[in-house]
Amino acid sequence: MKTLVLAGASTLALSAAAMAADKTLTISVYSFSQDEFKELVYEPFEEICGCEIVVETGNSIERMAKIEANKDAPVIDMAVLSTHDALGAARKGLLQPIDVAKLSNYDKLYDIAKDPLGDNMGVGYTFYSTSIVYRSDKVTVESWADLLSPELAGNVALPDVTTNQGPPALYMIGKALGDTDTSLTAPMDAVGEKADDIVTFYVRSSQLAQLMQQEEIWAAPVGRFAWGRFKDNGLPMEWAEPKEGQTGGMNVMVMTANNGNEELATQFMDFWLSTEIQSALANGLVDSPANAEVELSDEIAANLTYGAETVGQLDLIDPATILDKRESWLEQWNTKVVK
């Protein structure tokens, strides 16, 4: 796999001669799948560019705090964040626009990934759908409103509002109820009324998978990245395609402001967005591809958010809305749902 990646990626016109051998690129990324990223992304890029990649990991709060603490003398050159975290960093002046004219793979991206923050402050490299996993031998799920149905009372879990899945799931429940106001008042009211029928408001997908395995729940909203934990649990499981559509989230690459290493960071972003690298990550079940040229087998695609039709149907909450309303969402949640 590594040899194939290197062979394909060589077309990106990166050469060791063009970059100093002592160049270092410091990146801030999520901690998951780092062995795979090292094999498929970091090491192949290092071999091509003649540089060293220093990888810093942690949760979003920790990584954002480090970028902010070193605003005047950046120690991070580029980072990957959720869209709303990235927008929050941009609002604090911690980021600079990406020169997308220097990204040879930019035009290969799905439209939703090209400029999700505005002003080229971020480029999407992966996204995921969120829908409902359910026991097909127990119920049929055709709508987000089914989560609050009598058939699922006492056998359903919902994500906590503080999780990445919480607000999007609430938004889709509201959509099913005929209300798309991002205040989320209508779905909060509806969930509050049915709170005694909810087994738990989960905070981790691993917790949810255990409850499903123990047959304590029959249905719950979940991100596609966790689907493998459910489809292979030995029970009759289905991924719902509700009539209101699916929601989800996106992660973006960002450039820290005034880091002095913009050229190398841009080259690394372009490498990561290439068809070859995005294909390798998708086939390794690491990330769903934002590059529309990626072609996957049906077996691999079944585990990811893949294809123009699927991507085009994603109903994503605008990152500005998440930033501006999450405090009011939490206040409503504490008042109406977990009171």
Coordinates of C-alpha atoms in Angstrom, one line a residue, residues 3-273:
T3 CA 4.6 1.8 -2.4
L4 CA 1.4 2.4 -4.3
V5 CA 0.7 5.7 -2.4
L6 CA 4.2 6.9 -3.1
A7 CA 4.0 6.1 -6.8
G8 CA 0.7 7.9 -7.3
A9 CA 1.5 10.9 -5.1
S10 CA 4.7 11.6 -7.0
T11 CA 2.5 13.3 -9.6
L12 CA 1.9 16.1 -7.2
A13 CA 5.1 17.7 -8.3
L14 CA 6.7 17.7 -4.8
S15 CA 10.5 17.3 -4.9
A16 CA 13.1 17.1 -2.3
A17 CA 15.2 19.5 -4.3
A18 CA 12.6 22.1 -4.0
M19 CA 12.5 21.9 -0.2
A20 CA 15.3 22.1 2.3
A21 CA 16.1 18.7 3.9
D22 CA 15.9 20.2 7.4
K23 CA 12.4 21.5 7.0
T24 CA 10.0 20.6 9.7
L25 CA 6.2 20.7 9.5
T26 CA 4.3 20.6 12.8
I27 CA 0.6 19.5 12.6
S28 CA -2.1 19.2 15.2
V29 CA -4.6 16.3 14.6
Y30 CA -7.1 14.0 16.3
S31 CA -5.5 11.1 18.1
F32 CA -7.4 8.3 16.4
S33 CA -5.9 6.1 13.7
Q34 CA -2.5 7.6 14.0
D35 CA -0.7 4.4 13.0
E36 CA -2.7 4.4 9.8
F37 CA -2.1 8.1 9.2
K38 CA 1.7 7.6 9.8
E39 CA 1.8 4.8 7.2
L40 CA -0.5 6.3 4.6
V41 CA 0.1 10.0 4.9
Y42 CA 3.0 11.3 7.0
E43 CA 5.8 8.9 6.0
P44 CA 5.0 9.0 2.3
F45 CA 5.0 12.8 2.4
E46 CA 8.3 12.9 4.3
E47 CA 9.9 10.7 1.7
I48 CA 8.8 13.0 -1.1
C49 CA 9.5 16.3 0.5
G50 CA 12.7 15.5 2.3
C51 CA 11.1 17.1 5.5
E52 CA 10.1 15.9 8.9
I53 CA 6.5 15.9 10.2
V54 CA 6.0 16.5 13.9
V55 CA 2.6 15.3 15.0
E56 CA 0.8 16.6 18.0
T57 CA -2.5 15.0 19.1
G58 CA -5.2 15.6 21.7
N59 CA -8.9 16.5 22.0
S60 CA -10.2 19.6 20.3
I61 CA -10.2 21.7 23.5
E62 CA -6.5 20.9 24.3
R63 CA -5.4 21.5 20.7
M64 CA -7.3 24.7 20.3
A65 CA -5.9 26.0 23.6
K66 CA -2.3 25.4 22.5
I67 CA -2.9 27.2 19.2
E68 CA -4.4 30.2 21.1
A69 CA -1.7 30.2 23.8
N70 CA 1.0 30.5 21.1
K71 CA -0.8 33.0 18.9
D72 CA 2.1 35.5 18.8
A73 CA 4.7 32.8 18.1
P74 CA 2.9 29.8 16.4
V75 CA 4.2 26.3 17.2
I76 CA 1.6 24.6 15.0
D77 CA 1.7 25.1 11.2
M78 CA -1.6 23.4 10.2
A79 CA -4.4 21.6 12.0
V80 CA -7.5 19.6 11.4
L81 CA -10.6 20.5 13.3
S82 CA -14.4 20.3 13.1
T83 CA -16.0 23.1 11.1
H84 CA -17.4 24.9 14.2
D85 CA -14.1 24.6 16.1
A86 CA -12.2 25.9 13.1
L87 CA -14.7 28.8 12.7
G88 CA -14.2 29.6 16.4
A89 CA -10.4 29.7 15.8
A90 CA -10.9 32.0 12.8
R91 CA -13.0 34.4 14.7
K92 CA -10.2 34.7 17.3
G93 CA -7.7 35.6 14.6
L94 CA -5.8 32.3 15.0
L95 CA -6.0 31.3 11.4
Q96 CA -5.2 32.7 8.0
P97 CA -6.8 32.0 4.6
I98 CA -5.5 29.0 2.6
D99 CA -4.2 29.9 -0.9
V100 CA -6.4 27.4 -2.7
A101 CA -4.9 28.4 -6.0
K102 CA -1.9 26.4 -4.9
L103 CA -4.0 23.3 -4.2
S104 CA -3.8 21.2 -7.4
N105 CA -6.5 18.9 -5.9
Y106 CA -8.9 21.6 -4.9
D107 CA -11.2 21.3 -7.9
K108 CA -11.5 17.5 -7.2
L109 CA -13.3 18.1 -3.9
Y110 CA -17.1 17.9 -3.5
D111 CA -18.5 21.4 -3.4
I112 CA -19.5 21.3 0.2
A113 CA -15.8 20.7 1.1
K114 CA -14.3 23.6 -0.8
D115 CA -15.0 26.5 1.4
P116 CA -17.2 25.5 4.3
L117 CA -16.1 28.3 6.6
G118 CA -16.0 31.2 4.1
D119 CA -13.0 33.3 3.0
N120 CA -11.0 30.1 2.4
M121 CA -10.3 29.7 6.1
G122 CA -10.6 26.0 5.9
V123 CA -10.8 23.1 3.4
G124 CA -12.9 20.0 4.1
Y125 CA -10.9 16.7 3.9
T126 CA -13.5 14.3 5.3
F127 CA -17.1 14.3 6.4
Y128 CA -19.6 11.8 7.8
S129 CA -23.3 11.2 7.7
T130 CA -25.5 10.9 10.8
S131 CA -28.5 8.7 10.7
I132 CA -30.3 6.1 12.9
V133 CA -29.0 2.6 13.5
Y134 CA -31.8 0.2 14.5
R135 CA -32.8 -3.5 15.2
S136 CA -34.5 -4.5 12.0
D137 CA -36.1 -7.5 13.7
K138 CA -37.8 -5.2 16.3
V139 CA -38.8 -2.0 14.5
T140 CA -38.8 -0.2 11.1
V141 CA -37.4 3.3 11.1
E142 CA -38.5 5.6 8.2
S143 CA -38.5 9.0 9.9
W144 CA -36.5 10.8 12.5
A145 CA -39.8 11.2 14.3
D146 CA -39.9 7.4 14.9
L147 CA -37.3 7.9 17.6
L148 CA -40.1 9.3 19.8
S149 CA -42.7 6.7 18.7
P150 CA -44.5 4.4 21.2
E151 CA -42.9 1.4 19.4
L152 CA -39.5 2.6 20.6
A153 CA -40.4 3.9 24.1
G154 CA -38.0 2.4 26.6
N155 CA -35.7 1.1 23.9
V156 CA -34.1 4.2 22.4
A157 CA -31.1 6.3 23.1
L158 CA -30.3 9.8 22.0
P159 CA -27.1 11.8 21.9
D160 CA -26.4 14.4 24.6
V161 CA -26.7 17.9 23.3
T162 CA -23.0 18.5 24.2
T163 CA -21.8 15.9 21.7
N164 CA -21.2 16.5 17.9
Q165 CA -24.2 14.2 17.2
G166 CA -26.6 16.0 19.6
P167 CA -27.7 19.2 17.8
P168 CA -27.8 17.6 14.3
A169 CA -30.0 14.8 15.6
L170 CA -32.3 17.3 17.3
Y171 CA -32.5 19.4 14.2
M172 CA -33.6 16.4 12.1
I173 CA -36.2 15.4 14.7
G174 CA -37.5 19.0 14.5
K175 CA -37.5 18.7 10.7
A176 CA -39.6 15.6 10.9
L177 CA -42.0 17.5 13.2
G178 CA -42.3 20.3 10.6
D179 CA -39.9 22.8 12.4
T180 CA -36.5 23.6 11.0
D181 CA -35.8 26.6 13.3
T182 CA -32.2 26.2 14.5
S183 CA -33.2 27.4 18.0
L184 CA -34.1 23.7 18.3
T185 CA -37.0 24.7 20.6
A186 CA -39.6 22.3 19.0
P187 CA -37.4 19.2 19.1
M188 CA -36.2 20.0 22.7
D189 CA -39.9 20.3 23.8
A190 CA -40.7 17.0 22.1
V191 CA -37.7 15.1 23.6
G192 CA -38.4 16.7 27.0
E193 CA -41.9 15.3 26.9
K194 CA -40.6 11.8 26.1
A195 CA -37.6 12.0 28.3
D196 CA -38.8 9.1 30.5
D197 CA -38.9 6.9 27.4
I198 CA -35.3 7.5 26.6
V199 CA -32.9 4.8 28.0
T200 CA -29.9 7.2 28.1
F201 CA -28.5 10.4 26.5
Y202 CA -25.2 9.0 25.4
V203 CA -21.9 10.9 25.2
R204 CA -19.7 8.2 23.4
S205 CA -20.6 5.9 20.5
S206 CA -18.8 3.1 22.3
Q207 CA -21.3 3.4 25.2
L208 CA -24.1 3.2 22.6
A209 CA -22.6 0.1 21.0
Q210 CA -22.5 -1.7 24.3
L211 CA -26.1 -0.9 25.1
M212 CA -27.1 -2.2 21.6
Q213 CA -25.1 -5.4 22.1
Q214 CA -26.8 -6.0 25.5
E215 CA -30.1 -5.5 23.7
E216 CA -31.1 -2.6 26.1
I217 CA -31.8 -0.4 23.1
W218 CA -33.2 -0.9 19.6
A219 CA -32.4 2.4 17.9
A220 CA -30.3 5.5 18.2
P221 CA -28.7 8.3 16.0
V222 CA -25.1 7.7 15.3
G223 CA -22.3 9.0 13.0
R224 CA -21.4 6.8 10.1
F225 CA -17.8 6.4 11.3
A226 CA -19.1 4.2 14.1
W227 CA -21.4 2.0 11.9
G228 CA -18.9 -0.8 11.9
R229 CA -19.4 -1.3 15.6
F230 CA -23.1 -2.0 15.0
K231 CA -23.3 -3.9 11.7
D232 CA -20.9 -6.6 12.9
N233 CA -22.4 -7.1 16.4
G234 CA -24.2 -10.3 15.5
L235 CA -27.7 -8.7 15.6
P236 CA -30.0 -7.8 12.7
M237 CA -28.9 -4.1 12.3
E238 CA -29.9 -1.6 9.6
W239 CA -28.8 2.0 8.8
A240 CA -31.9 4.1 8.3
E241 CA -32.5 6.3 5.3
P242 CA -35.2 8.6 6.8
K243 CA -37.5 10.4 4.5
E244 CA -36.2 13.7 5.9
G245 CA -32.6 12.8 4.9
Q246 CA -29.4 12.5 6.9
T247 CA -27.3 15.0 8.7
G248 CA -23.7 14.8 9.8
G249 CA -20.5 16.8 10.2
M250 CA -17.3 17.8 8.5
N251 CA -13.6 18.1 9.5
V252 CA -11.4 20.7 7.8
M253 CA -7.8 21.6 7.4
V254 CA -6.7 25.0 8.6
M255 CA -3.6 27.2 8.4
T256 CA -2.5 28.9 11.6
A257 CA -1.9 32.6 11.3
N258 CA 1.7 33.9 10.6
N259 CA 3.3 30.5 11.1
G260 CA 6.1 31.2 8.6
N261 CA 5.8 27.7 7.1
E262 CA 2.9 28.3 4.8
E263 CA 4.4 26.8 1.7
L264 CA 5.2 23.4 3.2
A265 CA 1.8 23.4 5.0
T266 CA 0.0 24.0 1.7
Q267 CA 2.0 21.3 0.0
F268 CA 1.1 18.9 2.7
M269 CA -2.6 19.8 2.5
D270 CA -2.6 19.2 -1.3
F271 CA -0.9 15.9 -0.8
W272 CA -3.6 14.8 1.8
L273 CA -6.4 15.9 -0.6

